[in-house]
Amino acid sequence: MSKKPKYYLRTDTQKQNAIQIIRDLPTDLHRPLVITITEMTRTIAQNDKMWAMLTDISKQVEWYANWLTPEEWKHVITAALNGQKTVPGINGGFVVLGLSTSKMTIREMVDVIECAYAFGAERGVKWSEETKLAEELEQRFGDKRRRAA
């Protein structure tokens, strides 16, 4: 089994199909298979919206005499939600260890987006048309674009 198959459980029929697939799998005491069940990760619409918001923040908010990139703002926002861990850098200074949003669940991404909105609102960020469009696409299509991708 070279490719890692993914099965999405949306209906009882899909669940029964997954059960049958598991029943048909070979067992081996020395080379067992691993089955992992997880929530879906963020949607494409959520990702688009997050980056549009981070771009707006990066263009409008000066942070302790620094203009941060959208990527740097992502670390600041995720650290605000989940705490932060800093370690000494290889060449001095400190490195803040951020979280990967690509591995976040849909619910976790909702928190990131809400935190970015709250932060932006406190600092008078004017949301761009791109951010507004991403919001509209997310509301209208949700994760339907993910299935097409």
Short mmCIF file of C-alpha atoms in Angstrom, two decimals:
data_model
loop_
_atom_site.label_atom_id
_atom_site.label_comp_id
_atom_site.label_asym_id
_atom_site.label_seq_id
_atom_site.Cartn_x
_atom_site.Cartn_y
_atom_site.Cartn_z
CA MET A 1 0.00 0.00 0.00
CA SER A 2 2.14 2.86 -1.30
CA LYS A 3 -0.46 5.64 -1.44
CA LYS A 4 -2.19 6.90 1.70
CA PRO A 5 -5.91 6.76 0.94
CA LYS A 6 -8.29 9.28 2.46
CA TYR A 7 -11.95 8.64 3.12
CA TYR A 8 -14.41 11.37 4.03
CA LEU A 9 -17.23 10.27 6.32
CA ARG A 10 -20.25 12.36 5.39
CA THR A 11 -22.91 9.67 5.21
CA ASP A 12 -23.69 6.33 6.81
CA THR A 13 -23.04 4.63 3.45
CA GLN A 14 -19.52 6.08 3.36
CA LYS A 15 -19.01 4.90 6.92
CA GLN A 16 -20.09 1.36 6.02
CA ASN A 17 -17.75 1.42 2.99
CA ALA A 18 -14.84 2.43 5.25
CA ILE A 19 -15.67 -0.38 7.68
CA GLN A 20 -15.62 -2.88 4.82
CA ILE A 21 -12.27 -1.55 3.58
CA ILE A 22 -10.81 -2.03 7.06
CA ARG A 23 -12.21 -5.56 7.24
CA ASP A 24 -10.51 -6.40 3.93
CA LEU A 25 -7.08 -5.09 4.98
CA PRO A 26 -4.36 -7.64 5.73
CA THR A 27 -3.02 -7.92 9.26
CA ASP A 28 0.62 -8.43 10.15
CA LEU A 29 2.05 -8.63 13.66
CA HIS A 30 5.43 -7.31 12.50
CA ARG A 31 4.26 -4.62 10.06
CA PRO A 32 0.91 -3.33 11.31
CA LEU A 33 -1.06 -0.68 9.46
CA VAL A 34 -2.02 2.53 11.23
CA ILE A 35 -5.53 3.96 10.92
CA THR A 36 -5.98 7.60 11.92
CA ILE A 37 -9.29 9.43 12.22
CA THR A 38 -9.12 13.22 12.28
CA GLU A 39 -11.28 16.25 11.69
CA MET A 40 -10.90 17.93 8.33
CA THR A 41 -8.27 20.62 8.16
CA ARG A 42 -8.99 24.20 7.22
CA THR A 43 -10.87 24.97 4.05
CA ILE A 44 -9.42 26.76 1.04
CA ALA A 45 -11.87 29.59 1.70
CA GLN A 46 -10.62 29.94 5.28
CA ASN A 47 -7.02 29.99 4.08
CA ASP A 48 -7.77 32.67 1.47
CA LYS A 49 -9.59 34.76 4.05
CA MET A 50 -6.81 34.45 6.64
CA TRP A 51 -4.11 35.57 4.18
CA ALA A 52 -6.21 38.49 2.94
CA MET A 53 -6.74 39.63 6.53
CA LEU A 54 -3.07 39.22 7.45
CA THR A 55 -2.13 41.25 4.37
CA ASP A 56 -4.51 44.04 5.43
CA ILE A 57 -3.06 44.05 8.94
CA SER A 58 0.52 44.06 7.60
CA LYS A 59 -0.20 47.16 5.51
CA GLN A 60 -1.97 49.10 8.25
CA VAL A 61 -0.53 48.18 11.64
CA GLU A 62 2.93 49.16 12.85
CA TRP A 63 3.98 46.83 15.64
CA TYR A 64 6.51 48.18 18.13
CA ALA A 65 8.21 50.28 15.43
CA ASN A 66 8.17 47.37 12.95
CA TRP A 67 6.12 46.67 9.85
CA LEU A 68 5.55 42.92 9.84
CA THR A 69 4.90 40.70 6.83
CA PRO A 70 1.66 38.70 6.58
CA GLU A 71 3.67 35.57 7.51
CA GLU A 72 5.02 37.28 10.62
CA TRP A 73 1.51 38.42 11.56
CA LYS A 74 0.36 34.81 11.24
CA HIS A 75 2.86 33.87 13.95
CA VAL A 76 1.74 36.75 16.17
CA ILE A 77 -1.95 35.86 15.82
CA THR A 78 -1.52 32.10 16.32
CA ALA A 79 0.76 32.73 19.31
CA ALA A 80 -1.97 34.93 20.82
CA LEU A 81 -4.41 32.02 20.61
CA ASN A 82 -2.20 29.14 21.66
CA GLY A 83 0.50 30.71 23.76
CA GLN A 84 4.01 31.03 22.51
CA LYS A 85 7.26 29.26 22.98
CA THR A 86 10.55 31.04 22.37
CA VAL A 87 13.95 29.46 22.04
CA PRO A 88 17.40 30.98 21.57
CA GLY A 89 18.33 31.47 17.92
CA ILE A 90 21.38 29.79 16.38
CA ASN A 91 23.07 33.16 15.79
CA GLY A 92 21.68 34.93 18.85
CA GLY A 93 18.37 36.54 19.55
CA PHE A 94 15.20 34.53 20.02
CA VAL A 95 12.91 32.58 17.74
CA VAL A 96 9.18 32.33 18.41
CA LEU A 97 7.95 28.88 17.47
CA GLY A 98 4.68 29.34 15.63
CA LEU A 99 1.94 26.97 14.66
CA SER A 100 1.25 25.60 11.22
CA THR A 101 -2.18 26.72 10.08
CA SER A 102 -2.16 24.10 7.32
CA LYS A 103 -2.65 21.41 9.95
CA MET A 104 -5.38 23.28 11.83
CA THR A 105 -8.93 22.02 11.88
CA ILE A 106 -11.80 24.09 10.54
CA ARG A 107 -12.73 25.06 14.11
CA GLU A 108 -9.18 26.14 14.95
CA MET A 109 -9.08 28.32 11.82
CA VAL A 110 -12.33 29.98 12.87
CA ASP A 111 -10.50 31.04 16.06
CA VAL A 112 -7.53 32.39 14.07
CA ILE A 113 -9.83 34.43 11.83
CA GLU A 114 -11.85 35.74 14.78
CA CYS A 115 -8.65 36.72 16.60
CA ALA A 116 -7.40 38.56 13.49
CA TYR A 117 -10.75 40.38 13.18
CA ALA A 118 -10.71 41.42 16.83
CA PHE A 119 -7.09 42.55 16.64
CA GLY A 120 -7.74 44.50 13.45
CA ALA A 121 -10.89 46.10 14.85
CA GLU A 122 -9.00 47.29 17.94
CA ARG A 123 -6.48 49.01 15.67
CA GLY A 124 -8.87 50.44 13.09
CA VAL A 125 -7.90 48.16 10.21
CA LYS A 126 -9.96 48.79 7.09
CA TRP A 127 -10.60 45.45 5.43
CA SER A 128 -9.79 45.34 1.72
CA GLU A 129 -12.04 44.18 -1.09
CA GLU A 130 -9.96 40.99 -1.21
CA THR A 131 -10.79 40.26 2.43
CA LYS A 132 -14.47 41.04 1.82
CA LEU A 133 -14.51 38.79 -1.25
CA ALA A 134 -12.87 35.95 0.68
CA GLU A 135 -15.54 36.37 3.37
CA GLU A 136 -18.32 36.24 0.78
CA LEU A 137 -16.85 33.16 -0.93
CA GLU A 138 -16.51 31.37 2.39
CA GLN A 139 -20.13 32.13 3.29
CA ARG A 140 -21.49 31.17 -0.11
CA PHE A 141 -19.41 28.11 -0.91
CA GLY A 142 -17.76 26.97 2.33
CA ASP A 143 -15.50 24.02 1.57
CA LYS A 144 -17.08 23.18 -1.81
CA ARG A 145 -13.99 24.60 -3.52
CA ARG A 146 -11.86 22.08 -1.59
CA ARG A 147 -13.70 19.18 -3.20
CA ALA A 148 -13.12 20.65 -6.66
CA ALA A 149 -9.40 21.24 -5.99
#
